[in-house]
Amino acid sequence: MNKITLDHGSGGKLTLELIETVFKAKNGLDSAIIEDIAFTTDSHSINPLFFKGGNIGKLSVSGTVNDLLCVGARPLYLSSAFIIEAGFDMEKLEKIVESMTKEAENANVKIVCGDTKVVENGKCDGVYINTSGIGKIIKPIDGQGVKDKDVVIVSGTVGDHGFAILNERENLNLSSSLKSDVSNLTHLLVPLIESELDIKFIRDPTRGGLAMCLNELCYNRDFGVEIYEEGIPTREDVRVMSEILGIEPYYSANEGKVVIVSSKEDADKALHILKQSELGKNAAIIGKITKDNPKKVVLHTKFDTKRILKMPIADKMPRIC
Amino acid sequence: MKTVNLELFNNPNTVNKLSIAIKNESEKLNKPIKIMHICGTHENSIVRYGIRDLLPKSITVIAGPGCPVCVTSSKDIDAVINLSLKKNVKILTFGDMLKVPGTEMSFYKAKSLGADIKMVYSVFDAIELARSASKPCIFFACGFETTAAPTASALRDINIPDNFFIYSAHKYTPNGVYALLKSGKINMDGLILPGHASAISGLKVYERFVEDFNIPCASAGFESVDVLLSVLLIIKQINNKKPKIENGYKRVVNYEGNKNAQKALEDIFYLTNAVWRGLGNIDLTGYELRKEYARFDAKKQFDIVYSDNYIEHQKGCRCNEVILGNINPTQCPLYAKLCTPQNPVGPCMVSDEGTCKNWYDGGIE
């Protein structure tokens, strides 16, 4: 008998199949656009709840805010629903809520409603948080206009969140300075969306990382993506951890980065806008859209060899967001 | 701890220089050559760095029997699965092993039928789990010297709880590869010696490959520069007509190997014949526990039943030919169609060291 496995929640190919076959959703988009409103929802279960760079509270606000931004909306209102395990420390809960409030203020959104459920001890890992959000569309961005020769930009170093969590959870002690990049991207993205630039696609490469995000970009489309290893910003400690653990940074989650596709003409200007923000200081052009390899993501290595960056089937690091 | 900056070994300039040197040296060859490696992690590096694209057409690098999970026989897998379904025991094994198909099912499938099976990262992890378990725990130990050595040192050197047992499916690489060469099942013009396994066994155990078969050999690490260097060393040996053992991985491997690890292996295990998946029985390749350690030996402490009707490869699966380097994964009709990492038909599609899995992950179609 078929059973749900952790892999079905990995954000990879199996998640996509679950959404298509069981939930029967034709497009597995994170956010819906309804007239001039964007609507999204996201549940968060992370181990550990508190980590370098943030906690589940900050994550639950920024994740939903970022999903709204990705469809070209200005995030406005959030709901928050808690599932809490009996016996959970009140002080920890207060810290989580404090982080949510702070992150919401920073993102200029209001948390306007919520719900609380408590389950028996042992029935959930401390706390799970669901947030839903609505925003007002500034300019709808749905990836439909992406075409040959468009340019692919990433807003900063890739893989930080996944490796930071792994480093902490497994007590690897491989880096002392690495922290999660979890952050809302309101101040990075609103100026870009409000600009006159031809921005065709924005997506936050969370679970499954850059590889999943780029594969989704060209999933069932008549174009593919070409990226250049040397241009992809990565932290040195992430590269070292990647070597040791055998997990490439391209498959590791991010919680404060976006992949952007713009027209060729506007790419440099888009990069310029991103670099104005502290959150986008390491932004870089990493590749382009191509007709040469439809539906596929081709990675050009620094040795000028090529290989295909597959859609991850399942995450090598479960429960990281 | 001594650390090495791995980026030095992936420097594009160095890679470029080595590629040019290989190209120049290859022009002196009088025929196309085939170089085999016998380590799954080498295949991983080769695919990841696109090394084959850097080599001239006259040089083919093929993957030999270098994936320990892939050569673990269904006979062993079936027997332990059977035990797990019948007796109140906990089976502990590596993640790679879980999805490997046996005759009727994998450990993963057995788990869904109620067997108590848990993934562990190491023998030490398995022992710790046994400490807190209330039933017999059997560690299904597979792997070459690299993992056999930790198993040996754990049994010899640390305090083991009474409920901990080992089912050894460990295998010794050099004898296996030697036998396959002798029988003509594998052939090559040069051999890239394993990195991890050679750190344990050393390089001298490969001298007879040179003496008996005139095969040029070079050890290699796992970065792009390491692999290319070993290829260059081998081509030079061929051109000089002086086959020998060369060490291309000096930062980890030496001629004599790791004496402490060898001593631990010697203390705990003896070598006997073992069934290699799809390749049959090979003398002196199976690590079995010495009788002094029979108390830990699941094969002696439990009623293990072996079937004569075990099936190594399902219909259509050509893993046995892939393991020998006689065909590429893409030549198997099941590859990436009926056989994928989600639904592996053969063992080579399961492990990160399996050739089919590496090719699949690298998008090779």
XYZ file of C-alpha atoms in Angstrom:
686
model
C 0.000 0.000 0.000
C 1.226 3.468 -0.839
C 2.012 5.631 2.144
C 3.011 9.217 2.613
C 6.713 9.446 3.260
C 8.772 12.389 4.457
C 9.946 12.698 0.865
C 6.448 13.768 -0.184
C 6.953 16.917 1.865
C 10.426 17.664 0.577
C 9.364 20.230 -1.983
C 10.928 18.100 -4.728
C 9.537 15.991 -7.515
C 7.478 13.807 -5.153
C 5.739 16.858 -3.668
C 4.920 18.070 -7.156
C 3.464 14.640 -8.021
C 1.400 14.607 -4.832
C -0.032 18.025 -5.672
C -0.848 16.945 -9.228
C -2.255 13.476 -8.529
C -3.881 13.620 -5.083
C -4.708 17.290 -4.580
C -5.472 17.473 -8.298
C -4.255 21.046 -8.521
C -3.343 21.957 -12.085
C -0.790 24.511 -11.090
C 1.044 23.956 -7.843
C 1.636 27.678 -7.380
C 2.327 28.967 -3.886
C 0.190 32.064 -4.379
C -3.062 32.726 -6.206
C -3.827 35.949 -8.024
C -7.521 36.882 -7.760
C -8.245 40.097 -9.613
C -5.839 42.546 -7.952
C -5.387 40.477 -4.788
C -2.675 37.927 -4.078
C -3.462 35.148 -1.602
C -1.144 32.544 -0.135
C -0.683 30.122 2.746
C 2.273 28.317 4.229
C 2.806 25.915 7.128
C 6.052 25.764 9.024
C 7.613 22.887 10.909
C 11.287 23.201 11.522
C 13.759 21.355 13.697
C 15.357 23.061 15.615
C 12.732 25.738 16.355
C 15.429 28.263 17.230
C 18.458 28.498 14.989
C 21.229 30.906 14.100
C 19.649 33.746 12.165
C 16.083 33.246 13.333
C 13.361 30.979 14.636
C 10.111 29.431 13.437
C 8.276 32.698 14.148
C 10.441 34.835 11.887
C 10.358 32.087 9.275
C 6.554 31.865 9.297
C 6.130 35.571 8.623
C 8.904 36.014 6.076
C 7.950 32.852 4.160
C 4.401 34.049 3.525
C 5.431 37.637 2.848
C 7.975 36.418 0.273
C 5.424 34.205 -1.469
C 3.184 37.257 -1.953
C 6.067 39.361 -3.267
C 6.920 36.641 -5.792
C 3.639 37.168 -7.672
C 4.195 40.930 -7.786
C 2.102 41.930 -4.766
C 2.663 44.296 -1.877
C 2.057 42.136 1.229
C -0.574 43.631 3.533
C -2.235 41.265 6.014
C -1.404 37.919 7.607
C -3.223 35.377 9.706
C -1.355 33.077 12.053
C -2.452 29.682 13.351
C -0.537 27.792 16.016
C -0.508 24.088 16.793
C 1.261 23.781 20.127
C 2.304 20.695 22.008
C 1.209 20.490 25.659
C 4.247 21.072 27.827
C 5.821 23.598 25.495
C 7.751 26.370 27.289
C 5.743 29.581 27.582
C 8.927 31.604 27.419
C 9.865 30.043 24.093
C 6.401 30.761 22.737
C 6.724 34.401 23.783
C 10.052 34.633 21.970
C 8.531 33.157 18.818
C 5.629 35.612 18.899
C 8.003 38.508 19.545
C 9.977 37.542 16.427
C 6.791 37.370 14.388
C 5.753 40.840 15.502
C 9.168 42.258 14.700
C 9.341 40.629 11.283
C 5.793 41.762 10.435
C 6.674 45.348 11.364
C 9.778 45.178 9.243
C 7.792 43.844 6.289
C 5.025 46.471 6.748
C 2.345 43.819 7.207
C -0.284 43.441 9.931
C -1.157 40.146 11.592
C -4.916 40.511 11.823
C -6.340 37.156 12.909
C -5.302 33.779 14.201
C -6.091 30.463 15.789
C -4.617 28.303 18.545
C -4.801 24.561 19.041
C -3.003 22.545 21.678
C -2.313 18.858 21.090
C -1.195 16.154 23.510
C 2.380 15.919 24.553
C 4.326 13.916 21.987
C 1.911 14.666 19.146
C 3.919 17.469 17.543
C 7.442 18.791 17.753
C 6.878 21.785 20.031
C 5.034 24.098 17.708
C 3.840 24.267 14.122
C 2.771 27.596 12.641
C 0.596 28.261 9.627
C 0.376 31.749 8.198
C -1.820 32.938 5.356
C -1.417 36.279 3.708
C -2.991 38.679 1.301
C -1.397 41.418 -0.695
C -2.328 43.914 -3.374
C -0.964 43.272 -6.813
C 1.386 45.997 -7.999
C 2.150 44.187 -11.245
C 1.211 40.521 -11.744
C 4.286 38.339 -12.188
C 3.522 34.772 -13.206
C 6.391 33.604 -15.379
C 4.214 33.294 -18.476
C 6.183 35.881 -20.417
C 9.544 34.155 -19.947
C 11.251 33.535 -23.285
C 14.495 32.706 -25.045
C 17.508 34.889 -24.096
C 15.905 36.300 -20.942
C 18.350 36.651 -18.060
C 18.383 34.725 -14.764
C 19.433 36.598 -11.629
C 19.843 35.364 -8.066
C 19.589 37.898 -5.230
C 22.476 36.563 -3.103
C 24.490 33.578 -1.879
C 22.708 30.248 -2.292
C 22.222 27.381 0.141
C 22.778 29.282 3.404
C 19.581 28.263 5.213
C 19.735 24.525 4.542
C 23.366 24.200 5.559
C 22.961 26.459 8.608
C 20.113 24.272 9.884
C 21.976 21.070 9.142
C 25.119 22.376 10.824
C 23.154 23.173 13.940
C 20.776 20.230 14.047
C 23.413 17.574 13.497
C 26.001 19.358 15.664
C 28.429 19.358 12.771
C 30.353 22.423 13.966
C 31.562 23.004 10.435
C 31.072 26.741 10.519
C 30.763 29.208 13.360
C 29.619 32.171 11.309
C 27.070 30.524 9.034
C 23.489 31.498 9.817
C 20.149 31.126 8.143
C 19.356 33.850 5.609
C 15.700 33.883 6.745
C 14.285 37.325 6.030
C 11.322 39.028 4.463
C 12.275 40.585 1.142
C 9.805 43.480 1.048
C 12.478 46.158 0.895
C 14.437 44.251 -1.717
C 11.575 43.423 -4.049
C 8.984 46.211 -3.850
C 11.280 48.726 -5.599
C 11.951 46.159 -8.319
C 8.282 45.337 -8.839
C 7.353 49.037 -8.827
C 10.000 49.851 -11.426
C 9.259 49.982 -15.139
C 11.585 47.054 -15.728
C 10.437 43.944 -17.555
C 10.483 41.460 -14.644
C 8.898 38.177 -15.739
C 9.438 35.730 -12.908
C 10.287 35.884 -9.216
C 10.507 32.803 -7.013
C 12.036 32.099 -3.631
C 14.204 28.977 -3.909
C 13.225 27.432 -0.573
C 13.022 23.627 -0.288
C 14.904 21.890 -3.071
C 16.986 25.041 -3.496
C 18.073 26.689 -6.705
C 17.868 23.375 -8.602
C 14.183 22.909 -7.795
C 13.337 26.539 -8.493
C 14.966 26.565 -11.939
C 13.443 23.207 -12.848
C 10.004 24.545 -11.929
C 10.695 27.603 -14.059
C 11.048 25.446 -17.187
C 8.724 22.590 -16.148
C 6.659 21.648 -19.208
C 7.775 24.784 -21.048
C 9.356 25.098 -24.475
C 12.548 26.572 -23.053
C 15.319 25.490 -20.718
C 17.757 27.274 -18.426
C 21.527 27.569 -18.681
C 23.505 28.626 -15.638
C 27.201 29.154 -15.047
C 28.728 27.672 -11.907
C 31.339 30.386 -11.587
C 28.731 33.134 -11.459
C 26.625 31.583 -8.704
C 27.334 33.349 -5.404
C 28.091 30.916 -2.564
C 29.680 31.398 0.836
C 32.991 29.663 1.344
C 31.791 27.746 4.430
C 28.769 26.556 2.462
C 31.095 25.289 -0.290
C 33.225 23.449 2.257
C 30.189 21.873 3.949
C 28.846 20.961 0.560
C 32.070 19.092 -0.248
C 32.118 17.264 3.068
C 28.456 16.277 3.070
C 28.175 15.596 -0.648
C 25.162 17.881 -0.975
C 25.533 20.627 -3.552
C 24.578 24.197 -2.528
C 22.144 24.238 -5.466
C 19.975 21.692 -3.660
C 20.060 23.427 -0.282
C 17.187 25.648 0.861
C 17.193 29.436 1.046
C 14.794 31.559 3.078
C 15.882 35.047 2.119
C 16.764 34.833 -1.553
C 14.945 35.023 -4.851
C 15.530 33.955 -8.406
C 14.454 36.597 -10.915
C 14.040 36.421 -14.671
C 14.124 39.688 -16.566
C 14.367 40.648 -20.202
C 17.926 40.814 -21.509
C 17.685 44.594 -21.909
C 16.650 45.206 -18.311
C 18.918 42.725 -16.523
C 21.667 45.167 -15.554
C 19.149 47.710 -14.296
C 17.378 45.036 -12.238
C 20.698 43.985 -10.746
C 21.416 47.608 -9.904
C 18.118 47.969 -8.020
C 18.727 44.730 -6.074
C 22.207 45.817 -5.071
C 20.819 48.994 -3.470
C 19.477 46.828 -0.647
C 21.624 45.108 1.968
C 19.591 41.971 1.183
C 20.707 42.062 -2.445
C 24.325 43.144 -2.157
C 25.579 39.816 -3.527
C 23.014 39.629 -6.332
C 24.399 38.266 -9.565
C 23.438 37.249 -13.081
C 23.807 33.470 -13.154
C 22.530 32.453 -16.565
C 19.906 32.710 -19.219
C 16.807 31.180 -20.733
C 17.514 29.096 -23.812
C 15.664 27.262 -26.557
C 18.556 24.809 -26.849
C 17.573 22.457 -24.041
C 13.838 22.715 -23.422
C 12.566 21.640 -19.957
C 16.119 21.177 -18.715
C 18.504 23.096 -16.492
C 22.067 22.882 -17.779
C 24.922 23.759 -15.460
C 28.178 24.909 -17.061
C 30.924 23.918 -14.639
C 33.944 26.086 -14.040
C 35.899 23.617 -16.191
C 33.663 24.425 -19.142
C 31.956 21.044 -19.029
C 28.192 20.724 -18.892
C 25.764 18.660 -16.908
C 22.077 18.659 -16.202
C 20.864 19.928 -12.858
C 17.984 17.569 -12.173
C 14.847 18.335 -10.273
C 15.512 16.927 -6.816
C 13.326 13.902 -6.113
C 13.409 14.337 -2.373
C 15.229 16.616 -0.012
C 18.378 15.320 1.593
C 17.570 17.419 4.640
C 13.992 16.985 5.852
C 12.002 19.485 7.920
C 14.027 22.588 7.399
C 11.228 25.082 6.808
C 43.442 18.586 12.585
C 45.165 19.033 9.256
C 42.807 20.598 6.764
C 43.200 20.763 3.042
C 41.780 23.482 0.870
C 39.838 21.400 -1.633
C 39.450 24.342 -3.997
C 43.113 23.906 -4.906
C 42.134 20.531 -6.296
C 39.341 22.032 -8.340
C 41.260 24.956 -9.753
C 40.180 25.591 -13.368
C 43.745 26.466 -14.454
C 45.140 23.244 -13.052
C 42.288 21.286 -14.604
C 42.971 22.937 -17.938
C 46.701 22.158 -17.775
C 46.009 18.536 -16.915
C 43.495 18.229 -19.762
C 46.078 19.530 -22.199
C 48.745 17.195 -20.818
C 46.351 14.249 -21.165
C 45.520 15.244 -24.715
C 49.217 15.505 -25.655
C 50.093 12.233 -23.978
C 47.114 10.472 -25.558
C 48.352 11.325 -29.033
C 51.231 8.906 -28.464
C 48.845 6.020 -27.796
C 48.631 3.480 -30.588
C 45.022 2.538 -29.849
C 42.037 3.830 -27.892
C 42.170 2.786 -24.242
C 39.749 1.967 -21.472
C 40.513 2.995 -17.896
C 38.439 1.525 -15.080
C 37.835 2.922 -11.630
C 36.465 0.724 -8.864
C 34.993 3.263 -6.496
C 31.456 4.649 -6.646
C 32.576 7.987 -5.283
C 34.916 8.340 -8.274
C 31.935 7.938 -10.594
C 30.146 10.599 -8.583
C 33.039 13.044 -9.083
C 33.403 12.169 -12.759
C 29.741 12.915 -13.456
C 29.603 15.974 -11.217
C 32.644 17.650 -12.710
C 31.905 16.492 -16.251
C 35.353 14.850 -16.420
C 34.465 12.696 -19.449
C 33.955 15.885 -21.483
C 37.544 16.859 -20.719
C 39.073 13.662 -22.086
C 40.035 12.985 -25.697
C 37.906 10.463 -27.614
C 40.622 7.829 -27.406
C 40.231 7.586 -23.618
C 37.186 6.011 -22.040
C 36.775 5.946 -18.289
C 34.403 3.241 -17.073
C 32.995 2.359 -13.680
C 33.818 -1.110 -12.369
C 32.542 -2.991 -9.315
C 32.972 -0.105 -6.891
C 29.608 0.216 -5.224
C 29.415 -1.958 -2.096
C 25.640 -1.821 -1.876
C 25.392 -2.893 -5.526
C 27.415 -6.063 -4.999
C 25.570 -7.120 -1.840
C 23.775 -10.327 -2.782
C 20.011 -10.829 -2.653
C 20.879 -14.009 -0.802
C 22.014 -11.953 2.204
C 19.292 -9.334 1.858
C 16.527 -11.971 1.615
C 17.809 -13.913 4.611
C 17.873 -10.878 6.884
C 14.519 -9.562 5.641
C 13.065 -12.977 6.324
C 14.401 -12.932 9.850
C 13.078 -9.423 10.422
C 9.567 -10.479 9.400
C 9.540 -13.602 11.554
C 11.396 -12.702 14.736
C 11.121 -9.835 17.167
C 14.393 -8.188 16.149
C 15.439 -4.726 15.053
C 17.510 -4.490 11.865
C 19.897 -1.561 11.537
C 21.534 -0.669 8.255
C 22.815 2.144 6.061
C 20.347 4.360 4.217
C 21.746 3.214 0.863
C 20.804 -0.361 1.646
C 17.143 0.249 2.490
C 15.752 0.514 -1.015
C 17.934 -2.149 -2.637
C 15.565 -4.757 -4.061
C 15.938 -8.322 -2.824
C 14.211 -11.255 -4.496
C 10.768 -10.281 -3.283
C 11.251 -7.003 -1.499
C 13.615 -4.410 -0.069
C 14.186 -3.595 3.609
C 12.055 -0.534 2.981
C 9.151 -2.692 1.843
C 9.635 -5.075 4.756
C 9.378 -2.087 7.073
C 5.986 -1.188 5.635
C 4.913 -4.781 6.367
C 5.753 -4.288 10.011
C 9.411 -5.313 10.260
C 11.442 -3.169 12.650
C 14.101 -1.649 10.413
C 16.032 1.512 11.079
C 18.577 3.505 9.170
C 21.916 4.251 10.820
C 24.907 6.322 9.774
C 27.641 4.111 11.229
C 28.298 1.042 13.326
C 28.746 3.341 16.327
C 25.326 4.830 15.705
C 23.934 1.274 15.547
C 25.539 0.314 18.853
C 24.125 3.409 20.566
C 20.660 2.550 19.271
C 20.986 -0.984 20.590
C 21.794 0.349 24.058
C 18.372 1.913 24.349
C 16.498 -0.890 22.568
C 14.671 -3.647 24.404
C 15.126 -6.341 21.758
C 17.973 -7.912 19.775
C 19.492 -5.437 17.290
C 21.214 -6.760 14.180
C 23.471 -4.468 12.224
C 23.373 -5.498 8.551
C 26.973 -4.536 7.859
C 27.803 -3.987 4.211
C 30.651 -2.169 2.539
C 34.266 -2.634 1.550
C 37.350 -2.237 3.766
C 36.366 1.364 4.395
C 33.329 0.381 6.446
C 34.577 -3.062 7.537
C 37.422 -1.431 9.482
C 35.146 0.678 11.726
C 32.939 -2.399 12.303
C 36.021 -4.333 13.383
C 37.390 -1.670 15.666
C 33.978 -1.145 17.289
C 33.610 -4.842 18.107
C 37.132 -5.043 19.433
C 37.502 -1.766 21.266
C 34.243 -0.573 22.723
C 31.743 -1.872 25.199
C 28.979 -3.607 23.258
C 25.515 -4.188 24.746
C 24.357 -7.805 24.995
C 21.590 -7.322 22.458
C 23.878 -6.177 19.620
C 24.771 -8.466 16.702
C 26.410 -8.150 13.304
C 25.384 -9.717 10.036
C 28.516 -9.236 8.001
C 28.095 -8.668 4.280
C 31.415 -6.789 4.226
C 33.618 -7.436 1.229
C 37.307 -7.093 0.442
C 37.836 -5.233 -2.841
C 41.313 -6.164 -4.122
C 40.650 -9.922 -4.164
C 37.305 -9.397 -5.846
C 38.675 -7.236 -8.627
C 41.666 -9.579 -9.064
C 39.374 -12.603 -9.477
C 37.172 -10.777 -11.968
C 40.225 -9.800 -13.993
C 41.591 -13.326 -13.909
C 38.314 -14.795 -15.085
C 38.168 -12.279 -17.915
C 34.868 -10.852 -16.703
C 36.379 -7.399 -16.590
C 39.111 -5.942 -18.716
C 40.813 -2.604 -18.956
C 44.048 -0.938 -20.032
C 44.516 0.913 -16.779
C 43.067 0.894 -13.283
C 42.263 3.868 -11.067
C 42.687 2.543 -7.543
C 40.070 3.468 -4.968
C 40.609 6.410 -2.635
C 38.904 5.456 0.610
C 39.503 1.697 0.438
C 43.179 2.209 -0.398
C 43.566 4.413 2.662
C 42.880 1.221 4.640
C 44.503 -1.521 2.541
C 47.337 0.527 1.089
C 48.618 0.257 -2.455
C 50.928 -2.709 -2.145
C 48.004 -5.146 -2.310
C 47.618 -4.109 -5.948
C 51.204 -5.038 -6.932
C 50.005 -8.393 -8.249
C 47.718 -6.592 -10.705
C 50.860 -5.178 -12.262
C 52.878 -8.394 -11.956
C 50.204 -10.772 -13.225
C 48.292 -8.665 -15.696
C 50.631 -5.774 -16.612
C 47.974 -3.261 -15.702
C 49.078 0.315 -15.031
C 47.562 1.500 -11.751
C 47.218 4.874 -10.036
C 45.293 5.828 -6.930
C 43.102 8.909 -7.013
C 41.255 11.269 -4.710
C 37.826 12.663 -5.429
C 38.388 16.155 -6.774
C 38.615 16.962 -10.468
C 42.387 17.425 -10.340
C 42.826 14.094 -8.526
C 40.902 12.106 -11.107
C 42.595 13.776 -14.085
C 46.009 13.260 -12.512
C 45.411 9.520 -12.169
C 44.332 9.347 -15.814
C 47.494 11.157 -16.886
C 49.710 8.886 -14.766
C 48.121 5.800 -16.307
C 48.472 7.005 -19.910
C 52.130 7.841 -19.280
C 52.718 4.353 -17.914
C 51.087 2.867 -21.010
C 53.238 4.990 -23.316
C 56.398 4.136 -21.379
C 55.396 0.467 -21.378
C 56.234 0.374 -17.673
C 53.152 -0.527 -15.719
C 53.446 0.103 -12.001
C 51.569 1.363 -8.973
C 51.532 5.138 -8.641
C 50.054 7.178 -5.853
C 47.961 10.074 -7.092
C 46.323 10.627 -3.706
C 49.280 11.127 -1.402
C 47.416 13.367 1.014
C 45.376 10.344 2.151
C 46.786 7.093 0.767
C 50.155 5.442 1.352
C 51.827 2.283 0.096
C 51.419 0.262 3.272
C 47.953 1.485 4.220
C 46.571 2.057 7.679
C 48.236 -0.535 9.913
C 45.875 0.036 12.839
C 42.829 -0.507 10.660
C 44.407 -3.582 9.070
C 45.142 -4.983 12.522
C 41.543 -4.437 13.626
C 40.263 -6.190 10.490
C 42.679 -9.051 11.047
C 41.713 -9.374 14.714
C 37.987 -9.593 14.085
C 37.480 -11.045 10.628
C 38.801 -13.790 8.407
C 38.323 -13.860 4.656
C 36.179 -16.503 3.042
C 34.195 -16.851 -0.152
C 31.246 -14.537 -0.683
C 28.490 -14.120 -3.211
C 28.790 -10.876 -5.181
C 25.486 -9.773 -6.573
C 25.145 -11.001 -10.144
C 28.791 -12.084 -10.248
C 28.634 -15.273 -8.216
C 30.906 -16.691 -5.580
C 34.357 -15.157 -5.232
C 37.029 -16.703 -3.009
C 38.549 -14.783 -0.130
C 36.380 -11.706 -0.495
C 33.873 -12.038 2.342
C 34.691 -10.775 5.819
C 33.317 -13.246 8.372
C 33.597 -12.875 12.144
C 36.255 -15.031 13.804
C 34.965 -17.698 16.175
C 36.182 -15.704 19.182
C 33.570 -13.144 18.201
C 30.799 -15.658 17.492
C 28.756 -14.104 20.275
C 28.214 -11.058 18.003
C 27.658 -13.081 14.866
C 24.010 -12.942 13.791
C 24.685 -15.790 11.352
C 25.475 -18.015 14.337
C 23.116 -16.594 16.940
C 19.940 -16.588 14.872
C 18.221 -19.103 12.724
C 19.150 -17.610 9.369
C 17.522 -19.396 6.454
C 19.049 -19.073 2.994
C 16.982 -19.808 -0.064
C 18.524 -21.360 -3.154
C 16.037 -19.495 -5.291
C 17.226 -15.975 -4.695
C 17.118 -13.646 -7.672
C 19.934 -11.138 -8.096
C 18.495 -9.211 -11.018
C 14.910 -8.837 -12.096
C 13.946 -9.471 -15.678
C 15.409 -6.887 -18.030
C 17.773 -5.437 -15.410
C 21.361 -5.286 -16.624
C 23.019 -4.140 -13.407
C 25.437 -7.072 -13.481
C 26.849 -5.812 -16.776
C 26.917 -2.213 -15.517
C 28.834 -3.306 -12.414
C 31.480 -4.934 -14.596
C 31.767 -1.848 -16.783
C 30.704 -3.869 -19.817
C 27.788 -1.598 -20.638
C 26.814 1.973 -19.780
C 23.601 2.549 -17.814
C 22.032 4.129 -20.904
C 22.359 0.770 -22.687
C 19.987 -0.854 -20.200
C 16.411 -0.766 -21.537
C 15.017 -0.085 -18.056
C 17.325 2.844 -17.241
C 15.432 6.076 -16.427
C 12.244 4.494 -17.746
C 11.050 1.644 -15.541
C 14.070 1.983 -13.253
C 14.474 5.292 -11.396
C 15.739 6.232 -7.925
C 12.097 6.399 -6.797
C 11.381 2.907 -8.097
C 14.717 1.167 -8.495
C 14.642 -2.209 -10.268
C 18.335 -2.921 -9.823
C 20.824 -2.055 -7.078
C 22.881 0.371 -9.216
C 19.955 2.827 -9.236
C 19.754 2.993 -5.439
C 23.015 4.043 -3.875
C 24.795 7.353 -4.437
C 27.734 5.136 -5.381
C 25.752 3.207 -7.997
C 26.661 3.985 -11.579
C 23.036 4.205 -12.746
C 22.079 6.520 -9.874
C 25.027 8.783 -10.602
C 24.197 8.947 -14.285
C 20.523 9.551 -13.539
C 21.280 12.340 -11.063
C 23.664 13.874 -13.587
C 20.851 13.964 -16.146
C 22.605 11.599 -18.569
C 20.025 10.081 -20.906
